[in-house]
Coordinates of C-alpha atoms and ligand atoms in Angstrom, one line a residue:
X1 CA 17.1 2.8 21.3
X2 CA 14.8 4.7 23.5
X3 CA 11.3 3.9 23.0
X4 CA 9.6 5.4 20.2
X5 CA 6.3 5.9 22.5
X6 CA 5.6 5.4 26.3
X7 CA 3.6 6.5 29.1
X8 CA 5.0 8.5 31.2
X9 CA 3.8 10.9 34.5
X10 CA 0.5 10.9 32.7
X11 CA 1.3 11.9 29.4
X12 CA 2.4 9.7 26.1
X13 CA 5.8 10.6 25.0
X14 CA 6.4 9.9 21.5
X15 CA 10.0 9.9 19.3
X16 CA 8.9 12.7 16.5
X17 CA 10.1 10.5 13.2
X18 CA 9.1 13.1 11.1
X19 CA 12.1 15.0 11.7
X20 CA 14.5 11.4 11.4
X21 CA 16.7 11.0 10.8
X22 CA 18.3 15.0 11.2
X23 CA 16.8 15.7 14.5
X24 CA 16.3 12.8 17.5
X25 CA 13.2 14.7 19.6
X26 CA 10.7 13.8 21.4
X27 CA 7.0 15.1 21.6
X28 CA 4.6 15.2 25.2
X29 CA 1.2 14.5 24.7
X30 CA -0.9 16.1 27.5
X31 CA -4.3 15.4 25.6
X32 CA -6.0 12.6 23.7
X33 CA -7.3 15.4 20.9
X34 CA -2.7 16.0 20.5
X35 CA -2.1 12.2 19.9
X36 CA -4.9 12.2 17.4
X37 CA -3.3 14.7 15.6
X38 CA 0.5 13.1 16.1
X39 CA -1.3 9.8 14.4
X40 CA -2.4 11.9 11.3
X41 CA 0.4 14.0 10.8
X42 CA 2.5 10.7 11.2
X43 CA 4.7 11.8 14.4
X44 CA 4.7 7.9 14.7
X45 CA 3.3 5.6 12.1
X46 CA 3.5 1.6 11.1
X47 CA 0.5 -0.5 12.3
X48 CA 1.2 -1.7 15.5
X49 CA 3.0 1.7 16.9
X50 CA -0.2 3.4 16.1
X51 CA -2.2 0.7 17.2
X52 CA -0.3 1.4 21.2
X53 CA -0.5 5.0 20.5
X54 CA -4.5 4.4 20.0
X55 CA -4.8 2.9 23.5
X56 CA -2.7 5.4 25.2
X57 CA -4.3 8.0 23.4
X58 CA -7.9 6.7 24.7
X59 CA -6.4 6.0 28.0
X60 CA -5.2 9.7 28.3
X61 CA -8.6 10.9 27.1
X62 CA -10.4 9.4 29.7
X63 CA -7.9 10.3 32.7
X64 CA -8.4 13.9 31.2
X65 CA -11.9 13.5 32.3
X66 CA -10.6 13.3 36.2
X67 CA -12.1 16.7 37.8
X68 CA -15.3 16.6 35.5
X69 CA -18.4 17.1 38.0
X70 CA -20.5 15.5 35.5
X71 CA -18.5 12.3 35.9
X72 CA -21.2 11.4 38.5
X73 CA -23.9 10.4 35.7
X74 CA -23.2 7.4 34.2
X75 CA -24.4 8.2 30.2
X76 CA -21.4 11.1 30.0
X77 CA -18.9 8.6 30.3
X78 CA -20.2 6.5 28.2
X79 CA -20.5 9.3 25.6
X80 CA -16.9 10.7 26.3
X81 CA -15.6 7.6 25.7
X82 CA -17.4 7.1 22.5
X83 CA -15.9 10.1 21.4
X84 CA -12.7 10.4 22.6
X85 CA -12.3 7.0 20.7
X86 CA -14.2 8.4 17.6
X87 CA -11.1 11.1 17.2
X88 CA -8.6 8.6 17.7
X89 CA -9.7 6.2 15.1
X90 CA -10.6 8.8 12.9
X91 CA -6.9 9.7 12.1
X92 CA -6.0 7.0 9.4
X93 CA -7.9 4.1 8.1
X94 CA -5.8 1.4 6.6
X95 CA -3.8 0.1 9.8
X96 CA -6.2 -2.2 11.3
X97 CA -4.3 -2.2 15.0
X98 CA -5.6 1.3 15.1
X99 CA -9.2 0.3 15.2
X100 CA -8.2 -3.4 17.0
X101 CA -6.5 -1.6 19.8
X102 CA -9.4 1.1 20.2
X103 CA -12.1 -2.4 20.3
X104 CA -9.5 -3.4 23.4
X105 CA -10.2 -0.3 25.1
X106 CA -13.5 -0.6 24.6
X107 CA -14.1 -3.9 26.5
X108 CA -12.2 -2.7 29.4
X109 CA -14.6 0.1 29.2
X110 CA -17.5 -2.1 29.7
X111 CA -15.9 -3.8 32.2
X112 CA -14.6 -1.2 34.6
X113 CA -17.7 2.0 33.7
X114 CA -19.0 1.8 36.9
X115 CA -15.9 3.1 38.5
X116 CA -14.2 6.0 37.5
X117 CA -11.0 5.7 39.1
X118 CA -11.2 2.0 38.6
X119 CA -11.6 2.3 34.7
X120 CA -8.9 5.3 34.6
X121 CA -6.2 2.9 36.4
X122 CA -7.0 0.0 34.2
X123 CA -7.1 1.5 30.8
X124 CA -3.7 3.1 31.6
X125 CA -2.5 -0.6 32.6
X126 CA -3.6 -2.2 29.5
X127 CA -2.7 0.6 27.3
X128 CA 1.1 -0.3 28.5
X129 CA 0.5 -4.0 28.7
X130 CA -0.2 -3.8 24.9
X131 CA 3.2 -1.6 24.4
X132 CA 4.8 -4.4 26.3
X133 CA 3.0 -7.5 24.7
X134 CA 4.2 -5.7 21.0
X135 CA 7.6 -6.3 21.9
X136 CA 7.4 -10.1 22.8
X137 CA 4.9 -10.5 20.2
X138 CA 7.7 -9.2 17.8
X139 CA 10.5 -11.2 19.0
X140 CA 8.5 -14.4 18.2
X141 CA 8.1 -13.3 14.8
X142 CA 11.2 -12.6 14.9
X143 CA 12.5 -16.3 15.9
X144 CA 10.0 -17.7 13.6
X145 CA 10.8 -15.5 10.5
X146 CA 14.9 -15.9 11.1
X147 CA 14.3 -20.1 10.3
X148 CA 13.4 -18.5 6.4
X149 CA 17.1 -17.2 6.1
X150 CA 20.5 -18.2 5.2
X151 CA 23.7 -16.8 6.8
X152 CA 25.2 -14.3 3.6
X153 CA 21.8 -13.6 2.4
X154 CA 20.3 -10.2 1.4
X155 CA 16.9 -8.9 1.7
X156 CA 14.9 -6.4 0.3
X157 CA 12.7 -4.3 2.9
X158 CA 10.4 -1.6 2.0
X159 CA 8.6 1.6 3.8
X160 CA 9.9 0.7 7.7
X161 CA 8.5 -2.4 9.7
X162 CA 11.2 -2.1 12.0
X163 CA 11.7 -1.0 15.6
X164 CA 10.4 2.5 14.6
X165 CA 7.3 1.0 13.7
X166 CA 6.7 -1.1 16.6
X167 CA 7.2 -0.9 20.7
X168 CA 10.8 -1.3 19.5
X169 CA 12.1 -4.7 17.8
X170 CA 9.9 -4.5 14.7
X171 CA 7.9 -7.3 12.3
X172 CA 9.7 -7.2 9.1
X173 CA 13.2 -5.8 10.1
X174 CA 12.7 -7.9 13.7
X175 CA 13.2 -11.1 11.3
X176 CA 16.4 -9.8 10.5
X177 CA 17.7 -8.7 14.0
X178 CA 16.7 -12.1 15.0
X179 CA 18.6 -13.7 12.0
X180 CA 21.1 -11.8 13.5
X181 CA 20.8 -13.1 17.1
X182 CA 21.0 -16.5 15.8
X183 CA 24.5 -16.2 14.4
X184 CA 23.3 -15.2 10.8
X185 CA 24.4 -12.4 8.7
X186 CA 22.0 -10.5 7.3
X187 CA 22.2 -7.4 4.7
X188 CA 19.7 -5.4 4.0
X189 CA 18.5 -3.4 1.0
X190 CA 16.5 -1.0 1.7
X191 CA 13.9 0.9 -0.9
X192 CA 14.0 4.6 -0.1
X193 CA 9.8 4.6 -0.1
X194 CA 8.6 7.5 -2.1
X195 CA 7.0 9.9 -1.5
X196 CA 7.2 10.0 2.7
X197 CA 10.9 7.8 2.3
X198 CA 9.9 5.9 5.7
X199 CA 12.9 3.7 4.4
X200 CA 15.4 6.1 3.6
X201 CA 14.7 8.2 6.5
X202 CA 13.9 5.1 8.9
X203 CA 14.9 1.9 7.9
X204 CA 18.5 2.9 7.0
X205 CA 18.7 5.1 10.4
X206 CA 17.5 2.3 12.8
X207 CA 19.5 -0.4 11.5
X208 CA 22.8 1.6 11.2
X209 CA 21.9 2.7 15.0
X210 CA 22.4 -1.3 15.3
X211 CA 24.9 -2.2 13.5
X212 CA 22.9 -4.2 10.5
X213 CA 24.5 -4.0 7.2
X214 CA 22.2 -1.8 4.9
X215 CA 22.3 -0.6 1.1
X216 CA 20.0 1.8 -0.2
X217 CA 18.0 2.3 -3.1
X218 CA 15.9 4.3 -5.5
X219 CA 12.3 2.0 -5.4
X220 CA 12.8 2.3 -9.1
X221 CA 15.9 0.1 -9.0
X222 CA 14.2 -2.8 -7.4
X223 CA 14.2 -4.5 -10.3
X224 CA 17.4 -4.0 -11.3
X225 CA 18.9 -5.5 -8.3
X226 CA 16.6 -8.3 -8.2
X227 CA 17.7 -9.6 -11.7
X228 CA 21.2 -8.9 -10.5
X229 CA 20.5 -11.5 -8.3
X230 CA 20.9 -9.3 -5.3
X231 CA 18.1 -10.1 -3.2
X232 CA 17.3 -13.9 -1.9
X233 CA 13.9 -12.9 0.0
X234 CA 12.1 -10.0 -0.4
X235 CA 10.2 -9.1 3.3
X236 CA 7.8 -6.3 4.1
X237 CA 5.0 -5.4 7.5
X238 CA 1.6 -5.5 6.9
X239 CA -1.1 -2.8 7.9
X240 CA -4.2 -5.0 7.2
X241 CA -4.2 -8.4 5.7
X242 CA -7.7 -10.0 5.0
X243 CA -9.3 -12.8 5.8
X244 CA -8.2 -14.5 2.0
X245 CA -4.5 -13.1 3.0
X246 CA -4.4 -10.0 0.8
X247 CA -2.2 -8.0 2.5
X248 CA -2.0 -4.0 2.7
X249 CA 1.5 -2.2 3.3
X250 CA 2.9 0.9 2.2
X251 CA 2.5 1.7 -1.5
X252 CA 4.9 0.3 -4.0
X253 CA 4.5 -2.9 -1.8
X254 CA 2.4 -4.6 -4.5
X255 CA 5.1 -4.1 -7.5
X256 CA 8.0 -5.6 -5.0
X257 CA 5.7 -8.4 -5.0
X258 CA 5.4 -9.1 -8.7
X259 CA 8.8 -8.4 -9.1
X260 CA 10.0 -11.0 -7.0
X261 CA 7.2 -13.3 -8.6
X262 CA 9.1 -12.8 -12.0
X263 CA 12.3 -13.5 -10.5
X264 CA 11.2 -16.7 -8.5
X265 CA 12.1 -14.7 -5.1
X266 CA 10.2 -15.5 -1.9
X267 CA 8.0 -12.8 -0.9
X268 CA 7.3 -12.9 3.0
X269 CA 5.2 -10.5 5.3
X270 CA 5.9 -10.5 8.6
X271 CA 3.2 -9.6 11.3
X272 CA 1.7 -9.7 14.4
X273 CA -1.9 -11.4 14.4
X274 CA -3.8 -8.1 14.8
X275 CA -2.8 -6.7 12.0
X276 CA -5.5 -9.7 10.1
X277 CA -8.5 -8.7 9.7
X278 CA -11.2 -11.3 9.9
X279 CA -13.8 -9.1 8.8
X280 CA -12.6 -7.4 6.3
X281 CA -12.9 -10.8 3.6
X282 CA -10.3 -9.5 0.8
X283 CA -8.3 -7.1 -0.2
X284 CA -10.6 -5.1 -2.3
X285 CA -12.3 -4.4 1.1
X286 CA -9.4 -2.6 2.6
X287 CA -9.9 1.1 2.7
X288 CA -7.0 3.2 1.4
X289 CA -6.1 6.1 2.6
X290 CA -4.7 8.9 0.4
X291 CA -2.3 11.7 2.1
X292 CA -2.3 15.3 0.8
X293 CA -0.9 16.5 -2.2
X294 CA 1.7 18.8 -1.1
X295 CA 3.9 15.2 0.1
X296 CA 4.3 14.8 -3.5
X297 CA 4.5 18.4 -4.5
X298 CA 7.4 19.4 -1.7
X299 CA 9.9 17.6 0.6
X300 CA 10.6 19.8 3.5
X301 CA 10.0 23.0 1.8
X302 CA 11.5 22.0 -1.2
X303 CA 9.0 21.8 -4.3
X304 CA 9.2 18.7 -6.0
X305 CA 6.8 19.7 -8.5
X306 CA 4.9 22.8 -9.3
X307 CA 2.2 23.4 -6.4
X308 CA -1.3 23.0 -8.1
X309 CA 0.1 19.7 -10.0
X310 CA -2.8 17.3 -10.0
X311 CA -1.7 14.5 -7.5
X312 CA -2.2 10.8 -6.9
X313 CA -1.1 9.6 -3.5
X314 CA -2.3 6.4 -2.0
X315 CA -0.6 5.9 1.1
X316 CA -0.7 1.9 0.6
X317 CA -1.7 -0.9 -2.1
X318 CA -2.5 -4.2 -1.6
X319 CA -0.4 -7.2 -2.7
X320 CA -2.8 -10.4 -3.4
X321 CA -2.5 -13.5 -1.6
X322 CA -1.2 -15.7 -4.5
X323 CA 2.0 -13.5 -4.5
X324 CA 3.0 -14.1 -0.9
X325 CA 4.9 -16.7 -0.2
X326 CA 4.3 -16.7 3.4
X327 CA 2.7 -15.2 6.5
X328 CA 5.3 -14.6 9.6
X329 CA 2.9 -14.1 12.6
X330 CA 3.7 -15.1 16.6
X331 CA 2.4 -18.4 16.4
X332 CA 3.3 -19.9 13.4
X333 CA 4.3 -19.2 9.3
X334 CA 1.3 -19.5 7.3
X335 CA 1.3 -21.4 4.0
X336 CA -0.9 -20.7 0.8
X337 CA -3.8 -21.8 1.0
X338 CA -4.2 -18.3 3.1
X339 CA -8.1 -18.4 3.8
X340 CA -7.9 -21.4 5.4
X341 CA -4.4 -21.3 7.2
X342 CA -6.2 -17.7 8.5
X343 CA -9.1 -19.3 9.6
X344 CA -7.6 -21.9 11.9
X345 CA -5.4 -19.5 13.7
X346 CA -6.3 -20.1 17.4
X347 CA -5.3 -16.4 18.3
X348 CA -7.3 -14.9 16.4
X349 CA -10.8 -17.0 17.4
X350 CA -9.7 -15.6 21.6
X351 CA -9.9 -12.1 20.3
Ligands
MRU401 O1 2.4 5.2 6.5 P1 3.1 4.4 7.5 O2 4.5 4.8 7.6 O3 2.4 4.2 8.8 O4 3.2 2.9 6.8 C1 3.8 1.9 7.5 C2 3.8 0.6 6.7 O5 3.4 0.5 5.6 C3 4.5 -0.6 7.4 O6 5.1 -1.4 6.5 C4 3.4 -1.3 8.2 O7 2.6 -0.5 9.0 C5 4.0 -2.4 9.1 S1 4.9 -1.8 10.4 C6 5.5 -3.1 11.4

């Protein structure tokens, strides 16, 4: 698959998957102020693709800064910097990579300030060092989520944590191409994710692309095909879990989660460590963002419901701790008790 963002002749190229899975087209970012706006209007989305797309995005701002004459004082830098990463973080406030990826920047900032062309060169490096790191980082979820399944079994997916999501192997749906690698077969069922159907439109298009078996379904039907006995592990991505393991994904997230609870079905998110939050101490501290009305109202043009229908749309919820089962990150599965399993992660005490 090509990848769903890259740098490329100084601009950041980005797959549009709003217009997935009709229309395969790709978007060129010439300024950091256009992959702000790609962020909010969801051109890409899932935690750790906008968490590249936040360093490439801060990268490009500063190389736009190239013929400035007023590069020669050192405080308008510093203050371009500030806010050219003030507009990128701005954009959408539950994915933590977002911020984590912009606090990356920010270092090599204070590193490299004193050198324009210096600083330019390295953000650029590190903004595709990150794109690249993404991808390992996911196939070692991968190969440690794949020892949870059993050749013949099925899971249940939700909203997209797939290659689509990521620099292009994916958290949740990597667990299942790596199932795959390792001989196993895998279906999928995949919940269509109302109201933006990032798993209709995404999930069932990427793993068709590849060849994965995939079914599906209404998210109202969950249930149903749970008590069927349909699904052996239920497995979602993560956009911010806390420091007790509450973990924030895409709504609808949470009742998967005390579905499989009722059903004695694992529940397992899979994610890369950026995506925990060390300061943010539980889940009632995660900051939920809520998308405009007319996503409920109209898909495509189409009205869903009359226009000035009084709307509720929280783009995620947040599953508590004691429903998940386990943690797939890169470096190992983490166990219940969460808030101390989290605590003793030795990636997270480098960063
Ligand atoms: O609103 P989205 O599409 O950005 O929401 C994405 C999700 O909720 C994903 O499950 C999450 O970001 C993990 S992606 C590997």
């Amino acid at each position: 698959m090509h990848p769903v963002i890259e740098w490329k002749d100084g601009t950041v190229v980005m797959l549009d998957q709003r217009l997935l899975p009709g229309e395969k087209k790709f978007i060129v970012h010439h300024g950091h102020l256009e992959v702000a706006a790609s962020i909010k209007d969801m051109v890409i989305r899932g935690a750790p693709a906008i968490g590249i797309a936040a360093a490439m995005g801060i990268a490009l701002g500063v190389a736009e800064l190239e013929n400035r004459p007023e590069l020669s004082d050192p405080g308008f830098l510093e203050n371009e910097f500030k806010a050219i990463a003030r507009a990128i973080t701005a954009t959408r406030p539950t994915a933590v990579n977002l911020f984590w990826a912009a606090e990356r920047m920010e270092k090599v900032f204070q590193r490299h300030k004193n050198s324009y062309p210096r600083l330019r060169q390295e953000l650029i490096a590190v903004a595709m060092a990150m794109d690249e790191e993404d991808f390992e980082i996911n196939r070692r979820i991968g190969r440690n989520g794949q020892k949870l399944l059993k050749t013949g079994n099925t899971i249940l997916t939700h909203c997209n944590a797939g290659a689509l999501a990521t620099s292009g192997y994916g958290t949740a749906l990597g667990v299942v191409r790596a199932a795959g690698e390792a001989g196993k077969k895998i279906n999928v069922i995949a919940g269509e994710t109302r109201p933006y159907l990032q798993g209709a439109r995404l999930t069932v298009w990427e793993l068709q692309e590849d060849g994965i078996p995939v079914t599906l379904i209404t998210d109202s039907m969950a249930g149903h095909v749970m008590k069927m006995g349909m699904v052996q592990a239920v497995i979602v991505g993560a956009d911010r879990i806390a420091a007790n393991g509450d973990t924030a994904n895409k709504i609808g997230t949470y009742s998967l989660a005390v579905l499989a609870r009722h059903h004695a079905i694992p529940f397992y998110v899979a994610a890369p460590l950026s995506t925990i939050d060390p300061r943010t101490a539980t889940g009632n501290d995660i900051p939920i963002e809520e998308r405009d009305a007319a996503e409920m109202t109209n898909f495509r043009g189409t009205m869903t419901a009359r226009p000035h229908t009084v709307v509720f749309n929280p783009a995620f919820d947040v599953t508590p701790a004691t429903l998940i089962t386990s943690i797939i990150t890169e470096e190992k599965l983490l166990f219940p008790d969460f808030g101390p399993a989290i605590a003793s992660l030795e990636g997270l005490r480098r960063k």
